[in-house]
Amino acid sequence: EIVLTQSPGTLSLSPGERATLSCRASQSVSSSYLAWYQQKPGQAPRLLIYGASSRATGIPDRFSGSGSGTDFTLTISRLEPEDFAVYYCQQYGSSVRTFGQGTKVEIK
Amino acid sequence: EVQLVESGGGLVKPGGSLRLSCAASGFTFSSYSMNWVRQAPGKGLEWVSSISSSSSYIYYADSVKGRFTISRDNAKNSLYLQMNSLRAEDTAVYYCARDGGWSPFDYWGQGTLVTVSS
């Protein structure tokens, strides 16, 4: 089973600032099958990024993903008020899909 | 419009059973793999199980293997999760989610709450 470790656990930032979230895998993620999701309180997760760097339909271009192998990054270039949420990475390159433990982006 | 609607959650005693359902609409259900993902109160997401479009491939998380059974009925556009021998640690919101096969989960339901308590 591939274990995903996200850091930091919490990121305290102000609107307009840049957010950089990390996701590290315990072994190489096949074909960069790495996704990022956003979840707000009381809501289901929403797909942001797939294939490590492709934005899902309707996702603003301030969200970008990068990385390969075992190290992946989600960057939010300039935080908007609606971006404060919890973010999860997920690998879907193995039959046992796994999620990271999440990074909370909170208003400073 | 793609819609996934879960049902069947509720309060059950430890050792009991529950069957969750997920009704799908707005897409060709029989062409997609489906998944169950759960989230314990205040915790992160945990993938539970996956089933391929024709039910040929089924996978489970170790935490539920031997207790939970995923199934689908393509004629009824429905996904199921039979949960047996429930434990307190199975308490969570259970989401169904769609994927295209080795794909991310692009659509999610709103979830159904399962509470295991005496």
PDB file of C-alpha atoms in Angstrom:
ATOM      1  CA  GLU A   1       0.000   0.000   0.000  1.00  0.00           C
ATOM      2  CA  ILE A   2       1.281   3.439  -0.946  1.00  0.00           C
ATOM      3  CA  VAL A   3       1.261   5.800   2.035  1.00  0.00           C
ATOM      4  CA  LEU A   4       0.835   9.508   1.264  1.00  0.00           C
ATOM      5  CA  THR A   5       2.155  12.058   3.760  1.00  0.00           C
ATOM      6  CA  GLN A   6       0.988  15.649   3.430  1.00  0.00           C
ATOM      7  CA  SER A   7       2.699  18.672   4.911  1.00  0.00           C
ATOM      8  CA  PRO A   8       2.172  20.942   6.628  1.00  0.00           C
ATOM      9  CA  GLY A   9      -0.834  19.833   8.623  1.00  0.00           C
ATOM     10  CA  THR A  10      -2.124  23.398   8.789  1.00  0.00           C
ATOM     11  CA  LEU A  11      -1.184  26.444   6.735  1.00  0.00           C
ATOM     12  CA  SER A  12      -2.156  29.863   8.099  1.00  0.00           C
ATOM     13  CA  LEU A  13      -2.182  32.476   5.362  1.00  0.00           C
ATOM     14  CA  SER A  14      -3.923  35.684   4.353  1.00  0.00           C
ATOM     15  CA  PRO A  15      -6.039  36.235   1.233  1.00  0.00           C
ATOM     16  CA  GLY A  16      -3.806  37.114  -1.702  1.00  0.00           C
ATOM     17  CA  GLU A  17      -0.874  35.055  -0.416  1.00  0.00           C
ATOM     18  CA  ARG A  18       0.610  32.008  -2.130  1.00  0.00           C
ATOM     19  CA  ALA A  19      -0.035  28.545  -0.694  1.00  0.00           C
ATOM     20  CA  THR A  20       2.300  25.610  -1.262  1.00  0.00           C
ATOM     21  CA  LEU A  21       1.130  22.165  -0.147  1.00  0.00           C
ATOM     22  CA  SER A  22       3.269  19.030  -0.254  1.00  0.00           C
ATOM     23  CA  CYS A  23       2.393  15.366  -0.739  1.00  0.00           C
ATOM     24  CA  ARG A  24       5.083  12.715  -0.413  1.00  0.00           C
ATOM     25  CA  ALA A  25       4.515   9.065  -1.357  1.00  0.00           C
ATOM     26  CA  SER A  26       6.157   6.061   0.291  1.00  0.00           C
ATOM     27  CA  GLN A  27       6.897   4.657  -3.179  1.00  0.00           C
ATOM     28  CA  SER A  28       6.732   5.940  -6.711  1.00  0.00           C
ATOM     29  CA  VAL A  29       3.237   6.786  -7.937  1.00  0.00           C
ATOM     30  CA  SER A  30       2.569   5.015 -11.202  1.00  0.00           C
ATOM     31  CA  SER A  31       2.250   7.279 -14.261  1.00  0.00           C
ATOM     32  CA  SER A  32       1.803  10.306 -12.024  1.00  0.00           C
ATOM     33  CA  TYR A  33      -1.655   9.061 -11.059  1.00  0.00           C
ATOM     34  CA  LEU A  34      -1.872  11.685  -8.349  1.00  0.00           C
ATOM     35  CA  ALA A  35      -4.913  13.860  -7.673  1.00  0.00           C
ATOM     36  CA  TRP A  36      -5.734  16.759  -5.370  1.00  0.00           C
ATOM     37  CA  TYR A  37      -9.148  17.421  -3.831  1.00  0.00           C
ATOM     38  CA  GLN A  38     -10.615  20.353  -1.935  1.00  0.00           C
ATOM     39  CA  GLN A  39     -13.142  19.834   0.836  1.00  0.00           C
ATOM     40  CA  LYS A  40     -15.140  22.471   2.671  1.00  0.00           C
ATOM     41  CA  PRO A  41     -17.079  21.804   5.900  1.00  0.00           C
ATOM     42  CA  GLY A  42     -20.240  19.785   5.335  1.00  0.00           C
ATOM     43  CA  GLN A  43     -19.456  19.219   1.662  1.00  0.00           C
ATOM     44  CA  ALA A  44     -18.177  16.342  -0.415  1.00  0.00           C
ATOM     45  CA  PRO A  45     -14.637  16.598  -1.785  1.00  0.00           C
ATOM     46  CA  ARG A  46     -14.157  18.291  -5.140  1.00  0.00           C
ATOM     47  CA  LEU A  47     -11.559  17.208  -7.692  1.00  0.00           C
ATOM     48  CA  LEU A  48      -9.028  19.959  -8.427  1.00  0.00           C
ATOM     49  CA  ILE A  49      -6.018  18.342 -10.102  1.00  0.00           C
ATOM     50  CA  TYR A  50      -5.428  14.954 -11.737  1.00  0.00           C
ATOM     51  CA  GLY A  51      -2.417  13.381 -13.416  1.00  0.00           C
ATOM     52  CA  ALA A  52      -0.335  15.457 -10.988  1.00  0.00           C
ATOM     53  CA  SER A  53      -0.703  18.650 -13.032  1.00  0.00           C
ATOM     54  CA  SER A  54      -3.942  18.745 -15.050  1.00  0.00           C
ATOM     55  CA  ARG A  55      -6.739  20.948 -13.786  1.00  0.00           C
ATOM     56  CA  ALA A  56     -10.204  19.428 -13.607  1.00  0.00           C
ATOM     57  CA  THR A  57     -13.088  21.054 -15.442  1.00  0.00           C
ATOM     58  CA  GLY A  58     -13.973  24.471 -14.097  1.00  0.00           C
ATOM     59  CA  ILE A  59     -11.008  24.795 -11.759  1.00  0.00           C
ATOM     60  CA  PRO A  60      -9.446  28.295 -11.786  1.00  0.00           C
ATOM     61  CA  ASP A  61      -5.891  28.630 -13.066  1.00  0.00           C
ATOM     62  CA  ARG A  62      -4.641  29.911  -9.719  1.00  0.00           C
ATOM     63  CA  PHE A  63      -4.561  26.198  -8.780  1.00  0.00           C
ATOM     64  CA  SER A  64      -1.599  24.274 -10.170  1.00  0.00           C
ATOM     65  CA  GLY A  65      -0.023  20.911  -9.512  1.00  0.00           C
ATOM     66  CA  SER A  66       3.455  19.620 -10.099  1.00  0.00           C
ATOM     67  CA  GLY A  67       5.752  16.739  -9.290  1.00  0.00           C
ATOM     68  CA  SER A  68       6.426  13.139 -10.176  1.00  0.00           C
ATOM     69  CA  GLY A  69       7.658   9.933  -8.626  1.00  0.00           C
ATOM     70  CA  THR A  70       7.264  10.404  -4.876  1.00  0.00           C
ATOM     71  CA  ASP A  71       7.070  14.193  -4.468  1.00  0.00           C
ATOM     72  CA  PHE A  72       4.100  16.296  -5.479  1.00  0.00           C
ATOM     73  CA  THR A  73       3.011  19.883  -4.853  1.00  0.00           C
ATOM     74  CA  LEU A  74      -0.246  21.809  -5.036  1.00  0.00           C
ATOM     75  CA  THR A  75       0.178  25.562  -5.400  1.00  0.00           C
ATOM     76  CA  ILE A  76      -2.531  28.187  -5.035  1.00  0.00           C
ATOM     77  CA  SER A  77      -0.991  31.308  -6.525  1.00  0.00           C
ATOM     78  CA  ARG A  78      -3.158  33.899  -4.786  1.00  0.00           C
ATOM     79  CA  LEU A  79      -5.599  32.774  -2.132  1.00  0.00           C
ATOM     80  CA  GLU A  80      -9.197  33.827  -2.561  1.00  0.00           C
ATOM     81  CA  PRO A  81     -11.605  33.756   0.426  1.00  0.00           C
ATOM     82  CA  GLU A  82     -13.305  30.640  -0.971  1.00  0.00           C
ATOM     83  CA  ASP A  83      -9.995  28.711  -1.066  1.00  0.00           C
ATOM     84  CA  PHE A  84      -9.763  28.297   2.696  1.00  0.00           C
ATOM     85  CA  ALA A  85     -10.516  24.606   3.089  1.00  0.00           C
ATOM     86  CA  VAL A  86      -8.894  21.206   3.584  1.00  0.00           C
ATOM     87  CA  TYR A  87      -6.886  19.727   0.714  1.00  0.00           C
ATOM     88  CA  TYR A  88      -6.194  16.035   0.160  1.00  0.00           C
ATOM     89  CA  CYS A  89      -3.880  14.265  -2.224  1.00  0.00           C
ATOM     90  CA  GLN A  90      -4.764  10.807  -3.540  1.00  0.00           C
ATOM     91  CA  GLN A  91      -2.966   8.213  -5.613  1.00  0.00           C
ATOM     92  CA  TYR A  92      -5.016   6.128  -8.028  1.00  0.00           C
ATOM     93  CA  GLY A  93      -2.219   4.191  -9.705  1.00  0.00           C
ATOM     94  CA  SER A  94      -2.639   1.072  -7.629  1.00  0.00           C
ATOM     95  CA  SER A  95      -5.643  -1.106  -6.887  1.00  0.00           C
ATOM     96  CA  VAL A  96      -5.595   0.104  -3.287  1.00  0.00           C
ATOM     97  CA  ARG A  97      -6.342   3.800  -3.634  1.00  0.00           C
ATOM     98  CA  THR A  98      -5.010   5.930  -0.791  1.00  0.00           C
ATOM     99  CA  PHE A  99      -5.443   9.485   0.435  1.00  0.00           C
ATOM    100  CA  GLY A 100      -3.092  11.710   2.351  1.00  0.00           C
ATOM    101  CA  GLN A 101      -4.180  12.898   5.779  1.00  0.00           C
ATOM    102  CA  GLY A 102      -5.000  16.398   4.534  1.00  0.00           C
ATOM    103  CA  THR A 103      -3.688  19.961   4.833  1.00  0.00           C
ATOM    104  CA  LYS A 104      -5.949  22.625   6.271  1.00  0.00           C
ATOM    105  CA  VAL A 105      -5.520  26.078   4.769  1.00  0.00           C
ATOM    106  CA  GLU A 106      -6.864  28.563   7.291  1.00  0.00           C
ATOM    107  CA  ILE A 107      -7.187  32.321   7.392  1.00  0.00           C
ATOM    108  CA  LYS A 108      -4.392  33.987   9.317  1.00  0.00           C
TER     109      LYS A 108
ATOM    110  CA  GLU B   1     -26.116  16.405 -14.878  1.00  0.00           C
ATOM    111  CA  VAL B   2     -24.230  13.698 -13.022  1.00  0.00           C
ATOM    112  CA  GLN B   3     -25.861  12.857  -9.703  1.00  0.00           C
ATOM    113  CA  LEU B   4     -24.901  10.350  -7.037  1.00  0.00           C
ATOM    114  CA  VAL B   5     -27.286   9.953  -4.103  1.00  0.00           C
ATOM    115  CA  GLU B   6     -26.406   7.742  -1.155  1.00  0.00           C
ATOM    116  CA  SER B   7     -28.936   6.232   1.233  1.00  0.00           C
ATOM    117  CA  GLY B   8     -29.184   3.569   3.907  1.00  0.00           C
ATOM    118  CA  GLY B   9     -27.131   5.135   6.673  1.00  0.00           C
ATOM    119  CA  GLY B  10     -28.262   5.193  10.272  1.00  0.00           C
ATOM    120  CA  LEU B  11     -27.581   4.023  13.812  1.00  0.00           C
ATOM    121  CA  VAL B  12     -26.570   0.394  14.284  1.00  0.00           C
ATOM    122  CA  LYS B  13     -25.212  -1.563  17.234  1.00  0.00           C
ATOM    123  CA  PRO B  14     -21.706  -3.026  17.233  1.00  0.00           C
ATOM    124  CA  GLY B  15     -21.734  -6.358  15.441  1.00  0.00           C
ATOM    125  CA  GLY B  16     -24.721  -5.340  13.366  1.00  0.00           C
ATOM    126  CA  SER B  17     -25.186  -4.958   9.627  1.00  0.00           C
ATOM    127  CA  LEU B  18     -26.208  -2.208   7.254  1.00  0.00           C
ATOM    128  CA  ARG B  19     -26.560  -1.920   3.486  1.00  0.00           C
ATOM    129  CA  LEU B  20     -25.755   1.358   1.769  1.00  0.00           C
ATOM    130  CA  SER B  21     -27.017   2.264  -1.680  1.00  0.00           C
ATOM    131  CA  CYS B  22     -25.896   4.856  -4.205  1.00  0.00           C
ATOM    132  CA  ALA B  23     -28.290   5.834  -6.988  1.00  0.00           C
ATOM    133  CA  ALA B  24     -26.588   7.182 -10.085  1.00  0.00           C
ATOM    134  CA  SER B  25     -28.016   9.323 -12.859  1.00  0.00           C
ATOM    135  CA  GLY B  26     -26.894  11.628 -15.647  1.00  0.00           C
ATOM    136  CA  PHE B  27     -24.240   9.333 -17.096  1.00  0.00           C
ATOM    137  CA  THR B  28     -23.793   5.823 -18.468  1.00  0.00           C
ATOM    138  CA  PHE B  29     -23.362   4.038 -15.148  1.00  0.00           C
ATOM    139  CA  SER B  30     -22.263   0.761 -16.709  1.00  0.00           C
ATOM    140  CA  SER B  31     -19.193   2.439 -18.239  1.00  0.00           C
ATOM    141  CA  TYR B  32     -17.624   3.602 -14.980  1.00  0.00           C
ATOM    142  CA  SER B  33     -15.861   2.098 -12.013  1.00  0.00           C
ATOM    143  CA  MET B  34     -17.330   3.126  -8.681  1.00  0.00           C
ATOM    144  CA  ASN B  35     -15.953   3.559  -5.200  1.00  0.00           C
ATOM    145  CA  TRP B  36     -16.891   3.985  -1.566  1.00  0.00           C
ATOM    146  CA  VAL B  37     -14.915   6.471   0.514  1.00  0.00           C
ATOM    147  CA  ARG B  38     -15.573   7.215   4.170  1.00  0.00           C
ATOM    148  CA  GLN B  39     -14.758  10.016   6.562  1.00  0.00           C
ATOM    149  CA  ALA B  40     -14.911   9.571  10.318  1.00  0.00           C
ATOM    150  CA  PRO B  41     -16.092  12.635  12.275  1.00  0.00           C
ATOM    151  CA  GLY B  42     -13.387  15.294  12.203  1.00  0.00           C
ATOM    152  CA  LYS B  43     -10.982  13.022  10.326  1.00  0.00           C
ATOM    153  CA  GLY B  44      -9.623  12.640   6.811  1.00  0.00           C
ATOM    154  CA  LEU B  45     -10.773  10.657   3.811  1.00  0.00           C
ATOM    155  CA  GLU B  46     -10.348   6.868   3.723  1.00  0.00           C
ATOM    156  CA  TRP B  47     -10.861   4.854   0.547  1.00  0.00           C
ATOM    157  CA  VAL B  48     -12.980   1.799   1.360  1.00  0.00           C
ATOM    158  CA  SER B  49     -13.653  -0.198  -1.819  1.00  0.00           C
ATOM    159  CA  SER B  50     -13.720  -0.115  -5.615  1.00  0.00           C
ATOM    160  CA  ILE B  51     -15.652  -2.073  -8.228  1.00  0.00           C
ATOM    161  CA  SER B  52     -15.007  -2.033 -11.958  1.00  0.00           C
ATOM    162  CA  SER B  53     -17.702  -1.298 -14.516  1.00  0.00           C
ATOM    163  CA  SER B  54     -18.610  -4.959 -15.084  1.00  0.00           C
ATOM    164  CA  SER B  55     -17.855  -6.074 -11.509  1.00  0.00           C
ATOM    165  CA  SER B  56     -14.845  -8.049 -12.747  1.00  0.00           C
ATOM    166  CA  TYR B  57     -12.427  -6.306 -10.420  1.00  0.00           C
ATOM    167  CA  ILE B  58     -13.165  -5.596  -6.780  1.00  0.00           C
ATOM    168  CA  TYR B  59     -10.784  -4.217  -4.177  1.00  0.00           C
ATOM    169  CA  TYR B  60     -11.035  -3.429  -0.479  1.00  0.00           C
ATOM    170  CA  ALA B  61      -9.081  -1.552   2.138  1.00  0.00           C
ATOM    171  CA  ASP B  62      -7.530  -3.873   4.700  1.00  0.00           C
ATOM    172  CA  SER B  63      -9.652  -2.243   7.412  1.00  0.00           C
ATOM    173  CA  VAL B  64     -12.887  -3.622   5.897  1.00  0.00           C
ATOM    174  CA  LYS B  65     -11.763  -6.744   4.061  1.00  0.00           C
ATOM    175  CA  GLY B  66     -13.862  -9.755   5.014  1.00  0.00           C
ATOM    176  CA  ARG B  67     -16.603  -7.609   6.567  1.00  0.00           C
ATOM    177  CA  PHE B  68     -17.771  -5.341   3.737  1.00  0.00           C
ATOM    178  CA  THR B  69     -18.974  -6.342   0.265  1.00  0.00           C
ATOM    179  CA  ILE B  70     -19.274  -3.951  -2.658  1.00  0.00           C
ATOM    180  CA  SER B  71     -21.644  -4.732  -5.526  1.00  0.00           C
ATOM    181  CA  ARG B  72     -23.511  -3.000  -8.325  1.00  0.00           C
ATOM    182  CA  ASP B  73     -26.580  -3.435 -10.490  1.00  0.00           C
ATOM    183  CA  ASN B  74     -26.001  -1.773 -13.838  1.00  0.00           C
ATOM    184  CA  ALA B  75     -29.627  -2.318 -14.851  1.00  0.00           C
ATOM    185  CA  LYS B  76     -30.718  -0.239 -11.861  1.00  0.00           C
ATOM    186  CA  ASN B  77     -27.839   2.268 -12.040  1.00  0.00           C
ATOM    187  CA  SER B  78     -27.049   1.467  -8.439  1.00  0.00           C
ATOM    188  CA  LEU B  79     -24.016   0.790  -6.274  1.00  0.00           C
ATOM    189  CA  TYR B  80     -24.168  -1.005  -2.924  1.00  0.00           C
ATOM    190  CA  LEU B  81     -22.055  -1.597   0.152  1.00  0.00           C
ATOM    191  CA  GLN B  82     -23.056  -4.428   2.464  1.00  0.00           C
ATOM    192  CA  MET B  83     -21.467  -3.825   5.840  1.00  0.00           C
ATOM    193  CA  ASN B  84     -21.358  -6.668   8.370  1.00  0.00           C
ATOM    194  CA  SER B  85     -19.732  -7.065  11.790  1.00  0.00           C
ATOM    195  CA  LEU B  86     -19.758  -3.302  12.234  1.00  0.00           C
ATOM    196  CA  ARG B  87     -17.433  -1.709  14.761  1.00  0.00           C
ATOM    197  CA  ALA B  88     -17.378   1.673  16.454  1.00  0.00           C
ATOM    198  CA  GLU B  89     -14.477   2.674  14.217  1.00  0.00           C
ATOM    199  CA  ASP B  90     -16.693   2.223  11.146  1.00  0.00           C
ATOM    200  CA  THR B  91     -18.646   5.309  12.224  1.00  0.00           C
ATOM    201  CA  ALA B  92     -18.293   7.771   9.365  1.00  0.00           C
ATOM    202  CA  VAL B  93     -19.935   9.565   6.493  1.00  0.00           C
ATOM    203  CA  TYR B  94     -19.840   7.203   3.528  1.00  0.00           C
ATOM    204  CA  TYR B  95     -19.506   8.707   0.055  1.00  0.00           C
ATOM    205  CA  CYS B  96     -19.875   7.012  -3.294  1.00  0.00           C
ATOM    206  CA  ALA B  97     -17.626   8.352  -6.022  1.00  0.00           C
ATOM    207  CA  ARG B  98     -17.206   7.756  -9.736  1.00  0.00           C
ATOM    208  CA  ASP B  99     -14.009   7.058 -11.621  1.00  0.00           C
ATOM    209  CA  GLY B 100     -13.282   6.143 -15.207  1.00  0.00           C
ATOM    210  CA  GLY B 101     -11.003   3.257 -14.333  1.00  0.00           C
ATOM    211  CA  TRP B 102      -7.488   4.171 -13.169  1.00  0.00           C
ATOM    212  CA  SER B 103      -8.847   7.683 -12.955  1.00  0.00           C
ATOM    213  CA  PRO B 104      -9.434  10.219 -10.197  1.00  0.00           C
ATOM    214  CA  PHE B 105     -12.802  10.428  -8.470  1.00  0.00           C
ATOM    215  CA  ASP B 106     -14.483  13.111 -10.535  1.00  0.00           C
ATOM    216  CA  TYR B 107     -17.993  13.040  -9.039  1.00  0.00           C
ATOM    217  CA  TRP B 108     -19.047  12.408  -5.450  1.00  0.00           C
ATOM    218  CA  GLY B 109     -22.347  12.009  -3.679  1.00  0.00           C
ATOM    219  CA  GLN B 110     -23.222  14.057  -0.605  1.00  0.00           C
ATOM    220  CA  GLY B 111     -22.706  11.124   1.726  1.00  0.00           C
ATOM    221  CA  THR B 112     -24.710   9.110   4.229  1.00  0.00           C
ATOM    222  CA  LEU B 113     -23.855   8.917   7.925  1.00  0.00           C
ATOM    223  CA  VAL B 114     -23.316   5.553   9.574  1.00  0.00           C
ATOM    224  CA  THR B 115     -23.109   5.527  13.363  1.00  0.00           C
ATOM    225  CA  VAL B 116     -22.079   2.353  15.171  1.00  0.00           C
ATOM    226  CA  SER B 117     -22.911   2.629  18.838  1.00  0.00           C
ATOM    227  CA  SER B 118     -24.628   0.700  21.581  1.00  0.00           C
TER     228      SER B 118
END
